[in-house]
CSV table of C-alpha atoms in Angstrom, one decimal:
chain,number,residue,atom,x,y,z
A,1,MET,CA,-71.1,-7.2,-183.3
A,2,LYS,CA,-73.6,-8.0,-180.3
A,3,ARG,CA,-72.6,-11.7,-180.4
A,4,ARG,CA,-68.7,-11.0,-180.1
A,5,LYS,CA,-69.4,-8.7,-177.2
A,6,HIS,CA,-71.3,-11.4,-175.2
A,7,ARG,CA,-68.8,-14.0,-176.0
A,8,LEU,CA,-66.1,-11.7,-174.2
A,9,SER,CA,-68.7,-10.9,-171.4
A,10,SER,CA,-69.1,-14.5,-170.6
A,11,THR,CA,-65.3,-14.8,-170.2
A,12,LEU,CA,-64.5,-11.6,-168.4
A,13,SER,CA,-66.4,-12.6,-165.1
A,14,ALA,CA,-66.6,-10.4,-162.1
A,15,PRO,CA,-65.0,-13.3,-159.8
A,16,ALA,CA,-62.1,-13.9,-162.3
A,17,LEU,CA,-61.3,-10.1,-162.6
A,18,LEU,CA,-61.5,-9.5,-158.8
A,19,ALA,CA,-59.2,-12.6,-158.4
A,20,ALA,CA,-56.9,-11.1,-160.9
A,21,SER,CA,-56.8,-7.8,-158.9
A,22,ARG,CA,-55.8,-9.6,-156.0
A,23,GLN,CA,-53.3,-12.2,-157.4
A,24,GLY,CA,-52.1,-10.2,-160.4
A,25,ALA,CA,-52.8,-13.0,-163.2
A,26,LEU,CA,-55.4,-15.2,-164.4
A,27,ALA,CA,-53.9,-18.4,-164.9
A,28,GLY,CA,-55.1,-20.3,-167.9
A,29,LEU,CA,-57.9,-17.7,-168.8
A,30,ARG,CA,-58.4,-17.4,-172.6
A,31,ARG,CA,-60.7,-14.9,-174.4
A,32,ASP,CA,-61.6,-13.9,-177.8
A,33,MET,CA,-60.0,-10.3,-178.3
A,34,GLN,CA,-62.1,-9.6,-181.4
A,35,ALA,CA,-65.0,-8.3,-179.4
A,36,LEU,CA,-62.8,-5.6,-177.8
A,37,GLY,CA,-63.7,-2.9,-179.9
A,38,ASP,CA,-67.4,-3.4,-179.2
A,39,VAL,CA,-66.7,-3.5,-175.4
A,40,VAL,CA,-64.9,-0.4,-175.4
A,41,SER,CA,-67.8,1.7,-176.8
A,42,ALA,CA,-70.0,0.1,-173.9
A,43,ILE,CA,-67.7,0.5,-170.7
A,44,GLY,CA,-66.1,3.9,-171.9
A,45,LYS,CA,-62.8,5.0,-170.3
A,46,ASP,CA,-62.2,1.6,-168.5
A,47,GLY,CA,-62.7,-0.1,-171.7
A,48,ALA,CA,-59.9,2.3,-173.5
A,49,GLU,CA,-57.7,1.6,-170.7
A,50,LEU,CA,-58.2,-2.2,-171.1
A,51,VAL,CA,-57.2,-2.0,-174.6
A,52,GLU,CA,-54.2,0.0,-174.3
A,53,ALA,CA,-53.0,-2.3,-171.4
A,54,LEU,CA,-53.8,-5.4,-173.4
A,55,ALA,CA,-52.1,-4.1,-176.6
A,56,ALA,CA,-49.0,-3.9,-174.8
A,57,LEU,CA,-49.2,-7.4,-173.6
A,58,GLN,CA,-48.1,-10.8,-175.3
A,59,ALA,CA,-50.6,-13.5,-175.9
A,60,ASP,CA,-50.1,-16.9,-177.8
A,61,ARG,CA,-52.9,-19.1,-179.4
A,62,SER,CA,-55.5,-16.7,-178.6
A,63,GLN,CA,-57.4,-15.0,-181.4
A,64,VAL,CA,-56.2,-11.2,-181.0
A,65,SER,CA,-57.4,-8.5,-183.3
A,66,SER,CA,-54.6,-6.7,-185.1
A,67,GLU,CA,-56.0,-3.5,-183.9
A,68,THR,CA,-55.3,-4.5,-180.0
A,69,ALA,CA,-52.7,-7.2,-179.7
A,70,ALA,CA,-51.0,-8.0,-183.0
A,71,GLY,CA,-48.1,-10.6,-182.3
A,72,ALA,CA,-49.0,-11.4,-178.7
A,73,ARG,CA,-47.4,-14.5,-177.2
A,74,ASP,CA,-48.4,-15.1,-173.7
A,75,PRO,CA,-51.8,-16.5,-173.0
A,76,GLN,CA,-51.1,-17.6,-169.4
A,77,GLY,CA,-50.5,-14.0,-168.5
A,78,LEU,CA,-52.9,-12.1,-170.6
A,79,LEU,CA,-53.9,-9.8,-167.8
A,80,ARG,CA,-50.7,-9.9,-165.8
A,81,GLY,CA,-49.4,-6.5,-165.1
A,82,LEU,CA,-52.6,-4.6,-165.6
A,83,ASP,CA,-53.4,-2.1,-162.7
A,84,PRO,CA,-55.4,-3.9,-160.1
A,85,LYS,CA,-57.7,-0.5,-159.6
A,86,LEU,CA,-58.5,-1.0,-163.4
A,87,LEU,CA,-59.6,-4.5,-162.9
A,88,HIS,CA,-61.5,-3.8,-159.9
A,89,ARG,CA,-63.5,-1.2,-162.0
A,90,LEU,CA,-63.8,-3.8,-164.7
A,91,ALA,CA,-65.2,-6.4,-162.4
A,92,ARG,CA,-68.0,-4.2,-161.6
A,93,SER,CA,-68.7,-2.8,-165.2
A,94,TRP,CA,-72.3,-4.0,-165.9
A,95,PRO,CA,-72.1,-3.7,-169.7
A,96,LEU,CA,-68.9,-6.2,-169.4
A,97,ILE,CA,-70.2,-8.6,-166.5
A,98,ARG,CA,-73.9,-9.0,-167.5
A,99,HIS,CA,-75.3,-12.0,-168.9
A,100,PRO,CA,-76.5,-11.3,-172.7
A,101,LEU,CA,-80.1,-11.8,-171.7
A,102,GLN,CA,-79.9,-8.7,-169.1
A,103,ALA,CA,-78.9,-6.4,-172.1
A,104,PRO,CA,-82.0,-4.3,-173.3
A,105,PRO,CA,-83.2,-5.7,-176.5
A,106,GLU,CA,-82.3,-4.1,-179.9
A,107,GLY,CA,-84.9,-2.7,-182.4
A,108,ASP,CA,-88.3,-1.3,-181.7
A,109,TRP,CA,-90.0,-2.4,-178.7
A,110,ARG,CA,-92.6,-1.2,-176.2
A,111,ASN,CA,-92.3,-4.0,-173.4
A,112,TRP,CA,-89.2,-5.7,-172.1
A,113,LEU,CA,-90.5,-8.7,-170.3
A,114,LEU,CA,-87.9,-10.4,-168.0
A,115,MET,CA,-89.3,-13.7,-166.6
A,116,GLY,CA,-87.1,-15.5,-164.6
A,117,GLY,CA,-86.6,-17.7,-161.5
A,118,ARG,CA,-85.7,-16.7,-158.0
A,119,GLY,CA,-82.1,-15.1,-157.8
A,120,SER,CA,-82.0,-15.2,-161.5
A,121,GLY,CA,-80.8,-11.6,-162.1
A,122,LYS,CA,-83.9,-9.9,-163.2
A,123,THR,CA,-84.2,-7.4,-160.6
A,124,ARG,CA,-80.5,-6.3,-161.2
A,125,ALA,CA,-81.3,-6.2,-165.0
A,126,GLY,CA,-84.3,-3.7,-164.2
A,127,ALA,CA,-82.5,-1.5,-161.8
A,128,GLU,CA,-79.2,-1.2,-164.2
A,129,TRP,CA,-81.7,-0.1,-167.2
A,130,VAL,CA,-83.2,2.5,-165.0
A,131,HIS,CA,-80.0,4.0,-163.6
A,132,ALA,CA,-78.4,3.8,-167.1
A,133,LEU,CA,-81.2,5.9,-168.5
A,134,ALA,CA,-81.6,8.2,-165.5
A,135,SER,CA,-77.8,9.1,-165.2
A,136,ALA,CA,-77.1,9.7,-168.8
A,137,GLY,CA,-76.1,13.3,-169.6
A,138,GLU,CA,-75.2,16.3,-167.6
A,139,LYS,CA,-78.8,17.5,-167.3
A,140,SER,CA,-81.9,15.4,-167.6
A,141,GLY,CA,-85.8,15.8,-167.4
A,142,LEU,CA,-86.6,12.2,-167.5
A,143,ARG,CA,-89.5,11.0,-165.4
A,144,ILE,CA,-89.5,7.4,-164.6
A,145,ALA,CA,-92.3,5.3,-162.8
A,146,LEU,CA,-91.3,2.3,-160.5
A,147,VAL,CA,-94.4,0.1,-159.7
A,148,ALA,CA,-94.3,-2.6,-157.4
A,149,GLU,CA,-97.0,-4.8,-155.7
A,150,THR,CA,-96.8,-2.7,-152.6
A,151,LEU,CA,-94.8,0.4,-151.6
A,152,GLY,CA,-92.8,-1.7,-149.2
A,153,ASP,CA,-91.7,-4.0,-152.0
A,154,ALA,CA,-90.9,-1.0,-154.2
A,155,ARG,CA,-88.8,0.2,-151.3
A,156,GLU,CA,-87.1,-3.2,-150.2
A,157,VAL,CA,-86.6,-4.6,-153.5
A,158,MET,CA,-86.5,-1.9,-156.5
A,159,VAL,CA,-84.6,0.6,-154.4
A,160,ASP,CA,-82.8,-0.5,-151.2
A,161,GLY,CA,-82.5,-4.1,-152.0
A,162,LEU,CA,-79.2,-6.1,-152.8
A,163,SER,CA,-79.9,-5.4,-156.5
A,164,GLY,CA,-81.8,-2.3,-156.1
A,165,ILE,CA,-81.0,1.1,-157.7
A,166,ALA,CA,-79.4,2.8,-154.7
A,167,ARG,CA,-77.1,-0.3,-154.2
A,168,ILE,CA,-75.8,-0.8,-157.9
A,169,ALA,CA,-75.4,2.8,-158.8
A,170,ARG,CA,-71.5,3.0,-159.0
A,171,HIS,CA,-71.5,6.7,-160.2
A,172,LYS,CA,-74.3,9.6,-160.2
A,173,ARG,CA,-75.9,7.8,-157.2
A,174,PRO,CA,-79.5,9.3,-156.8
A,175,GLU,CA,-80.9,10.6,-153.4
A,176,VAL,CA,-83.5,8.8,-152.1
A,177,GLU,CA,-86.6,11.1,-150.9
A,178,ILE,CA,-88.7,8.4,-149.3
A,179,SER,CA,-91.1,11.0,-147.9
A,180,ARG,CA,-92.0,12.2,-151.3
A,181,ARG,CA,-91.7,8.5,-152.7
A,182,ARG,CA,-89.1,9.3,-155.4
A,183,LEU,CA,-85.5,9.1,-156.5
A,184,VAL,CA,-83.7,12.1,-157.8
A,185,TRP,CA,-80.4,11.8,-159.6
A,186,PRO,CA,-77.7,14.5,-159.7
A,187,ASN,CA,-78.6,15.4,-163.4
A,188,GLY,CA,-82.4,16.0,-162.4
A,189,ALA,CA,-83.9,12.8,-163.6
A,190,VAL,CA,-86.6,11.5,-161.1
A,191,ALA,CA,-88.2,8.0,-160.5
A,192,GLN,CA,-91.3,7.9,-158.8
A,193,ILE,CA,-92.5,5.0,-156.8
A,194,PHE,CA,-96.1,3.6,-157.0
A,195,SER,CA,-98.1,0.5,-155.4
A,196,ALA,CA,-100.0,-1.5,-157.8
A,197,GLU,CA,-102.5,-1.7,-154.8
A,198,ASP,CA,-103.5,1.7,-155.6
A,199,PRO,CA,-104.2,2.0,-159.4
A,200,GLU,CA,-105.6,5.4,-159.2
A,201,SER,CA,-102.4,7.0,-157.9
A,202,LEU,CA,-101.2,6.6,-161.3
A,203,ARG,CA,-103.8,9.0,-162.8
A,204,GLY,CA,-102.2,12.4,-163.2
A,205,PRO,CA,-98.5,11.9,-163.5
A,206,GLN,CA,-96.8,11.3,-166.7
A,207,PHE,CA,-93.5,9.2,-167.6
A,208,HIS,CA,-90.8,8.6,-170.3
A,209,TYR,CA,-90.1,5.3,-168.9
A,210,ALA,CA,-91.4,2.6,-166.2
A,211,TRP,CA,-90.3,-0.6,-164.4
A,212,CYS,CA,-92.6,-2.9,-163.2
A,213,ASP,CA,-91.6,-5.5,-160.6
A,214,GLU,CA,-93.2,-9.0,-159.9
A,215,ILE,CA,-96.5,-8.1,-162.0
A,216,ALA,CA,-97.6,-11.5,-161.8
A,217,LYS,CA,-98.2,-11.0,-158.1
A,218,TRP,CA,-100.1,-7.8,-158.3
A,219,LYS,CA,-103.7,-7.8,-156.8
A,220,TYR,CA,-105.2,-5.3,-159.2
A,221,ALA,CA,-102.8,-6.1,-162.3
A,222,ASP,CA,-104.8,-5.0,-165.2
A,223,GLU,CA,-106.2,-1.9,-163.4
A,224,ALA,CA,-102.7,-0.9,-162.3
A,225,PHE,CA,-101.1,-1.7,-165.7
A,226,ASP,CA,-103.9,-0.1,-167.8
A,227,MET,CA,-103.3,3.4,-165.6
A,228,LEU,CA,-99.7,3.2,-166.2
A,229,GLN,CA,-100.1,2.9,-169.8
A,230,PHE,CA,-101.9,6.2,-170.0
A,231,SER,CA,-99.2,7.6,-168.0
A,232,LEU,CA,-96.3,6.7,-170.4
A,233,ARG,CA,-96.8,9.7,-172.8
A,234,LEU,CA,-93.6,11.7,-172.6
A,235,GLY,CA,-90.7,11.7,-175.2
A,236,GLU,CA,-90.6,10.0,-178.6
A,237,ASP,CA,-90.1,6.3,-177.4
A,238,PRO,CA,-91.8,5.5,-174.1
A,239,ARG,CA,-90.9,2.1,-172.7
A,240,GLN,CA,-91.1,-0.2,-170.0
A,241,VAL,CA,-89.2,-3.0,-168.3
A,242,ILE,CA,-91.3,-5.8,-166.6
A,243,THR,CA,-89.4,-8.2,-164.2
A,244,THR,CA,-91.3,-11.1,-162.9
A,245,THR,CA,-91.5,-14.8,-161.8
A,246,PRO,CA,-93.7,-16.4,-164.2
A,247,ARG,CA,-97.3,-17.4,-163.1
A,248,PRO,CA,-100.2,-18.2,-165.8
A,249,VAL,CA,-101.9,-15.2,-164.9
A,250,PRO,CA,-104.1,-13.1,-167.4
A,251,ILE,CA,-101.8,-9.9,-167.4
A,252,LEU,CA,-98.7,-12.0,-168.4
A,253,LYS,CA,-100.6,-13.9,-171.1
A,254,ARG,CA,-101.6,-10.4,-172.3
A,255,LEU,CA,-98.0,-9.0,-172.4
A,256,LEU,CA,-97.0,-12.2,-174.0
A,257,SER,CA,-99.3,-11.9,-177.0
A,258,ASP,CA,-98.3,-8.2,-177.4
A,259,PRO,CA,-96.4,-7.6,-180.8
A,260,GLY,CA,-94.5,-4.9,-178.9
A,261,THR,CA,-93.2,-7.2,-176.2
A,262,ARG,CA,-89.7,-8.7,-176.3
A,263,LEU,CA,-89.0,-11.7,-173.8
A,264,ALA,CA,-86.2,-12.9,-172.1
A,265,ARG,CA,-86.1,-15.8,-170.1
A,266,LEU,CA,-83.7,-16.2,-167.0
A,267,SER,CA,-83.3,-19.2,-165.1
A,268,THR,CA,-81.7,-19.5,-161.5
A,269,LEU,CA,-78.9,-21.9,-162.7
A,270,GLY,CA,-77.7,-19.1,-165.1
A,271,ASN,CA,-76.8,-17.0,-162.1
A,272,ALA,CA,-75.4,-19.6,-159.8
A,273,GLY,CA,-71.9,-17.7,-159.6
A,274,ASN,CA,-73.6,-14.9,-157.8
A,275,LEU,CA,-75.7,-17.1,-155.5
A,276,ALA,CA,-74.6,-18.5,-152.2
A,277,PRO,CA,-72.6,-22.0,-152.2
A,278,GLY,CA,-75.0,-25.0,-152.0
A,279,PHE,CA,-78.1,-23.0,-152.9
A,280,ILE,CA,-78.9,-24.4,-156.3
A,281,GLU,CA,-78.1,-27.8,-155.1
A,282,ALA,CA,-80.3,-27.7,-152.3
A,283,LEU,CA,-83.1,-26.3,-154.3
A,284,GLN,CA,-82.6,-28.8,-157.1
A,285,ALA,CA,-82.6,-31.7,-154.7
A,286,ARG,CA,-85.9,-30.8,-153.3
A,287,TYR,CA,-87.8,-29.1,-156.4
A,288,GLY,CA,-86.0,-30.3,-159.6
A,289,GLY,CA,-88.2,-31.4,-162.2
A,290,THR,CA,-91.3,-30.3,-160.3
A,291,ARG,CA,-94.0,-27.7,-161.4
A,292,LEU,CA,-92.7,-25.2,-158.5
A,293,GLY,CA,-89.2,-25.8,-159.4
A,294,ARG,CA,-89.7,-25.3,-163.2
A,295,GLN,CA,-91.7,-22.0,-162.7
A,296,GLU,CA,-89.7,-20.6,-159.4
A,297,LEU,CA,-86.0,-21.9,-160.6
A,298,ASP,CA,-86.1,-22.1,-164.5
A,299,GLY,CA,-88.5,-19.2,-164.9
A,300,GLU,CA,-91.0,-21.2,-167.1
A,301,LEU,CA,-94.5,-20.0,-167.5
A,302,ILE,CA,-96.3,-23.3,-166.1
A,303,GLU,CA,-100.1,-23.8,-167.1
A,304,ASP,CA,-102.9,-24.9,-165.0
A,305,ARG,CA,-103.0,-28.6,-164.1
A,306,GLU,CA,-105.6,-30.5,-166.3
A,307,ASP,CA,-107.0,-32.2,-163.4
A,308,ALA,CA,-107.1,-29.0,-161.1
A,309,LEU,CA,-110.6,-28.3,-159.4
A,310,TRP,CA,-110.0,-24.4,-160.5
A,311,ARG,CA,-109.0,-22.6,-163.5
A,312,ARG,CA,-107.4,-19.3,-163.5
A,313,ASP,CA,-109.6,-18.0,-166.4
A,314,ARG,CA,-112.8,-18.8,-164.3
A,315,LEU,CA,-111.2,-17.1,-161.3
A,316,GLU,CA,-110.5,-13.9,-163.4
A,317,GLU,CA,-114.3,-13.9,-164.4
A,318,LEU,CA,-115.3,-14.1,-160.8
A,319,THR,CA,-113.1,-11.3,-159.7
A,320,VAL,CA,-115.2,-8.0,-158.9
A,321,LYS,CA,-114.7,-4.9,-156.9
A,322,LEU,CA,-116.9,-4.8,-153.7
A,323,THR,CA,-119.4,-2.2,-153.7
A,324,GLU,CA,-122.3,-3.1,-151.4
A,325,PRO,CA,-122.4,-4.3,-147.5
A,326,LEU,CA,-122.0,-7.7,-146.6
A,327,SER,CA,-123.9,-10.1,-144.1
A,328,ARG,CA,-122.2,-12.9,-142.3
A,329,ILE,CA,-118.5,-12.7,-142.3
A,330,VAL,CA,-116.3,-15.7,-141.3
A,331,ILE,CA,-112.7,-16.3,-141.0
A,332,GLY,CA,-111.4,-19.9,-142.1
A,333,VAL,CA,-108.2,-20.8,-140.2
A,334,ASP,CA,-106.1,-24.1,-141.4
A,335,PRO,CA,-103.5,-24.4,-138.5
A,336,PRO,CA,-100.1,-25.4,-139.6
A,337,SER,CA,-99.0,-29.1,-138.4
A,338,GLY,CA,-95.7,-27.9,-137.1
A,339,ALA,CA,-93.5,-24.8,-136.8
A,340,GLY,CA,-90.6,-23.3,-138.7
A,341,ALA,CA,-89.8,-21.0,-141.4
A,342,GLN,CA,-91.7,-22.5,-143.9
A,343,SER,CA,-95.0,-23.4,-142.0
A,344,VAL,CA,-98.0,-21.7,-143.1
A,345,CYS,CA,-101.2,-20.9,-141.2
A,346,GLY,CA,-104.1,-20.5,-143.7
A,347,ILE,CA,-106.2,-17.7,-143.0
A,348,VAL,CA,-109.2,-16.6,-145.4
A,349,VAL,CA,-112.1,-14.2,-144.9
A,350,ALA,CA,-115.3,-14.4,-146.8
A,351,GLY,CA,-118.8,-13.0,-146.4
A,352,LEU,CA,-122.2,-13.1,-148.0
A,353,ASP,CA,-123.7,-10.4,-150.1
A,354,ARG,CA,-127.5,-9.5,-150.6
A,355,LEU,CA,-127.8,-12.2,-153.3
A,356,GLY,CA,-126.7,-14.8,-151.3
A,357,ARG,CA,-123.2,-15.3,-153.0
A,358,ALA,CA,-120.0,-15.6,-151.1
A,359,VAL,CA,-117.4,-13.0,-151.4
A,360,VAL,CA,-113.8,-13.9,-150.6
A,361,LEU,CA,-112.4,-10.5,-148.9
A,362,ALA,CA,-108.8,-11.3,-148.0
A,363,ASP,CA,-105.9,-14.0,-147.7
A,364,CYS,CA,-104.6,-13.0,-144.4
A,365,SER,CA,-102.4,-16.2,-144.3
A,366,VAL,CA,-99.1,-15.9,-142.4
A,367,THR,CA,-95.8,-17.8,-142.8
A,368,GLY,CA,-93.2,-19.0,-140.2
A,369,GLU,CA,-95.2,-17.8,-137.3
A,370,SER,CA,-95.3,-19.5,-133.7
A,371,PRO,CA,-98.6,-20.9,-132.5
A,372,ALA,CA,-99.1,-17.6,-130.6
A,373,GLY,CA,-98.2,-15.6,-133.7
A,374,TRP,CA,-100.9,-17.4,-136.1
A,375,ALA,CA,-103.4,-17.1,-133.6
A,376,ALA,CA,-103.0,-13.5,-133.3
A,377,ALA,CA,-102.9,-13.0,-136.8
A,378,ALA,CA,-106.3,-14.8,-137.2
A,379,VAL,CA,-107.8,-12.4,-134.5
A,380,ARG,CA,-106.4,-9.4,-136.1
A,381,ALA,CA,-108.4,-10.7,-139.4
A,382,PHE,CA,-111.5,-11.2,-137.1
A,383,ARG,CA,-111.2,-7.7,-135.8
A,384,ARG,CA,-110.4,-5.9,-139.2
A,385,PHE,CA,-113.3,-7.2,-140.9
A,386,GLU,CA,-115.8,-7.5,-138.1
A,387,ALA,CA,-116.6,-11.0,-138.6
A,388,ASP,CA,-119.1,-13.2,-137.1
A,389,ARG,CA,-117.2,-16.3,-136.6
A,390,VAL,CA,-114.0,-18.1,-136.7
A,391,VAL,CA,-114.0,-21.6,-138.3
A,392,ALA,CA,-110.9,-23.3,-137.3
A,393,GLU,CA,-109.8,-27.0,-138.3
A,394,VAL,CA,-108.6,-29.0,-135.2
A,395,ASN,CA,-107.2,-32.1,-136.8
A,396,GLN,CA,-103.5,-30.9,-136.1
A,397,GLY,CA,-104.2,-29.4,-132.6
A,398,GLY,CA,-107.2,-30.5,-131.1
A,399,GLU,CA,-108.7,-28.3,-128.3
A,400,MET,CA,-105.4,-26.5,-128.3
A,401,VAL,CA,-106.4,-24.4,-131.3
A,402,GLY,CA,-109.4,-23.2,-129.6
A,403,ALA,CA,-107.5,-22.4,-126.5
A,404,LEU,CA,-104.8,-20.6,-128.4
A,405,LEU,CA,-107.3,-18.2,-130.3
A,406,LYS,CA,-109.2,-17.5,-127.0
A,407,SER,CA,-105.8,-16.8,-125.2
A,408,VAL,CA,-105.8,-13.7,-127.7
A,409,GLU,CA,-109.4,-13.0,-127.5
A,410,ALA,CA,-111.2,-14.5,-124.7
A,411,ASN,CA,-114.8,-13.9,-126.1
A,412,LEU,CA,-114.0,-14.8,-129.7
A,413,PRO,CA,-116.6,-16.9,-131.3
A,414,VAL,CA,-114.8,-20.1,-132.5
A,415,ARG,CA,-116.2,-23.1,-134.1
A,416,MET,CA,-114.0,-26.1,-134.0
A,417,VAL,CA,-114.3,-28.4,-137.2
A,418,ARG,CA,-112.9,-31.7,-137.7
A,419,ALA,CA,-111.8,-33.2,-141.0
A,420,THR,CA,-113.4,-36.7,-141.8
A,421,ARG,CA,-112.9,-36.9,-145.6
A,422,GLY,CA,-110.0,-36.2,-147.5
A,423,LYS,CA,-109.0,-32.7,-148.8
A,424,PHE,CA,-110.2,-33.6,-152.5
A,425,LEU,CA,-113.5,-34.7,-151.3
A,426,ARG,CA,-114.0,-31.5,-149.2
A,427,ALA,CA,-113.0,-29.2,-151.8
A,428,GLU,CA,-115.0,-30.4,-154.5
A,429,PRO,CA,-118.3,-29.2,-153.4
A,430,VAL,CA,-116.6,-25.7,-153.0
A,431,ALA,CA,-115.3,-26.0,-156.5
A,432,ALA,CA,-118.7,-26.6,-157.6
A,433,LEU,CA,-120.0,-23.4,-156.2
A,434,TYR,CA,-117.4,-21.7,-158.1
A,435,GLU,CA,-118.8,-23.2,-161.2
A,436,GLN,CA,-122.3,-22.2,-160.5
A,437,GLY,CA,-121.1,-18.7,-159.9
A,438,ARG,CA,-122.0,-18.6,-156.3
A,439,VAL,CA,-118.6,-17.3,-155.2
A,440,LEU,CA,-116.8,-14.3,-156.1
A,441,HIS,CA,-113.3,-13.0,-155.4
A,442,ALA,CA,-112.9,-9.2,-154.2
A,443,GLY,CA,-109.4,-9.0,-155.6
A,444,ARG,CA,-106.6,-11.2,-156.9
A,445,PHE,CA,-105.1,-13.5,-154.1
A,446,THR,CA,-102.1,-15.0,-156.3
A,447,ASP,CA,-100.5,-17.2,-153.6
A,448,LEU,CA,-104.1,-18.7,-152.8
A,449,GLU,CA,-105.0,-18.7,-156.4
A,450,ASP,CA,-101.9,-20.8,-157.2
A,451,GLN,CA,-102.8,-23.5,-154.8
A,452,MET,CA,-106.5,-23.6,-156.1
A,453,CYS,CA,-105.2,-23.9,-159.7
A,454,ASP,CA,-102.5,-26.5,-158.6
A,455,PHE,CA,-104.9,-28.7,-156.5
A,456,GLY,CA,-105.9,-32.2,-158.1
A,457,PRO,CA,-106.5,-35.6,-156.7
A,458,ASP,CA,-103.2,-36.1,-155.5
A,459,GLY,CA,-103.0,-32.7,-153.7
A,460,LEU,CA,-100.6,-30.1,-154.9
A,461,SER,CA,-97.8,-30.8,-157.4
A,462,ASN,CA,-95.1,-30.0,-155.0
A,463,GLY,CA,-96.5,-32.3,-152.0
A,464,ARG,CA,-97.0,-29.6,-149.7
A,465,SER,CA,-100.1,-29.0,-147.5
A,466,PRO,CA,-102.8,-26.7,-149.3
A,467,ASP,CA,-103.1,-24.4,-146.3
A,468,ARG,CA,-104.7,-21.5,-147.7
A,469,LEU,CA,-106.9,-23.6,-149.8
A,470,ASP,CA,-108.0,-25.4,-146.6
A,471,ALA,CA,-108.9,-22.3,-145.0
A,472,LEU,CA,-111.0,-21.1,-148.0
A,473,VAL,CA,-112.8,-24.5,-147.9
A,474,TRP,CA,-113.8,-24.1,-144.3
A,475,ALA,CA,-114.8,-20.7,-144.7
A,476,LEU,CA,-117.1,-21.2,-147.9
A,477,THR,CA,-118.5,-24.4,-146.4
A,478,ALA,CA,-119.6,-22.5,-143.3
A,479,LEU,CA,-121.3,-19.8,-145.3
A,480,LEU,CA,-122.9,-21.8,-148.2
A,481,LEU,CA,-123.1,-25.5,-147.2
A,482,ASP,CA,-123.5,-25.4,-143.7
A,483,GLY,CA,-125.1,-21.9,-143.1
A,484,THR,CA,-123.6,-21.2,-139.7
A,485,GLY,CA,-122.8,-17.8,-138.3
A,486,GLU,CA,-125.3,-14.9,-137.5
A,487,PRO,CA,-126.5,-12.7,-140.1
A,488,ARG,CA,-125.5,-9.2,-139.5
A,489,ILE,CA,-125.1,-6.0,-142.0
A,490,ARG,CA,-122.2,-3.8,-141.9
A,491,THR,CA,-120.3,-1.8,-144.6
A,492,LEU,CA,-116.5,-2.3,-145.7
């Protein structure tokens, strides 16, 4: 039954139905009508109207069930004469237009893990699942948790985004009470918004269901996810959907090994019809076949490079919660070689603990900023962490780098450094410090760790500059290998 419904869903596409509503016909469109009975139960009143209308039409050479259109004779005009309003409603009917992999799995499960590339439709699937649960029934006491990396991400993606709950709700639209960080449906169901940056905020509330978005990016993934599991204690069958671009991080490996997990892999190519023209071709031309393309477009879980200087499992072991004051804090800065939307200025903050170990405190790197913009970001990091010194590479900008930084903060203590060896040779001594346990991380820095675990003798696999990693190398070199900076004690 499920397989037949999916065959029909793949042919009755939203663009085709919308075109029919405008033109009054779908020339050349054929479909397997054997699945109509299944679709009717899924799309309710619209499905019943569709069956009634199609049963009155004639179609030839199409496999039509005797229950709906026996004796049909006109395949070219299968939808000719249907009410345009009905076609338009059908074009927006999620059970009819969704991809089979966007349908919730059948049977017993606890975790529905949707791993997909950029624009693959995973967010839409999560939003539709939540809305279908919350909007069911005249009265509902359902409580649902919506958890994103930050509160801003939750609102901009899960709630108000193009595929967010507030945008896809075609009926029984929830009211967004942003001051209370929640959505309230007309029937009384409530979804509450949380940030994974604050795992303790999940202590206390309780829920029937949950939606976790981009869990592979969460800074405190294990802590936040564990707190959420204790909160899923209402109803007879608590469940959660997890939508994310894959990264080989511990929380994803943990979910994949859970027997209660049902996995669906979505690719960007599979959702090409809903993306801007030329988007797929442009990205395939640049990233097709690369490690980054396989992860961000095909939704593959790419393991660490065998020749990389760092391993994720080791970084996981070295991640701690900072509980003591630090001495000597430096800001490593790797200015971009050019300007543009994709240019990145690496800005990494690190300090020394009482045992002489370096602790990476933050990745404050910025993307797409002007020279004045990234200089201001570096100074903000300096002020925020009350740092002792900024260590900035000047290979790309020479004395202008120092001048830019001092134009923002005249008395900024800046040490200019110039790379005389290759990036890999400079990174090797720093990687050895990690192996010796002399460097710790005060949290998960996913973008930085992605570069660390993808950096080999030939650089990053995507050919880009390891900007964040360069900034890290400069900061840790200054702390542990050069010994520069004035010691001071402060509390964070």
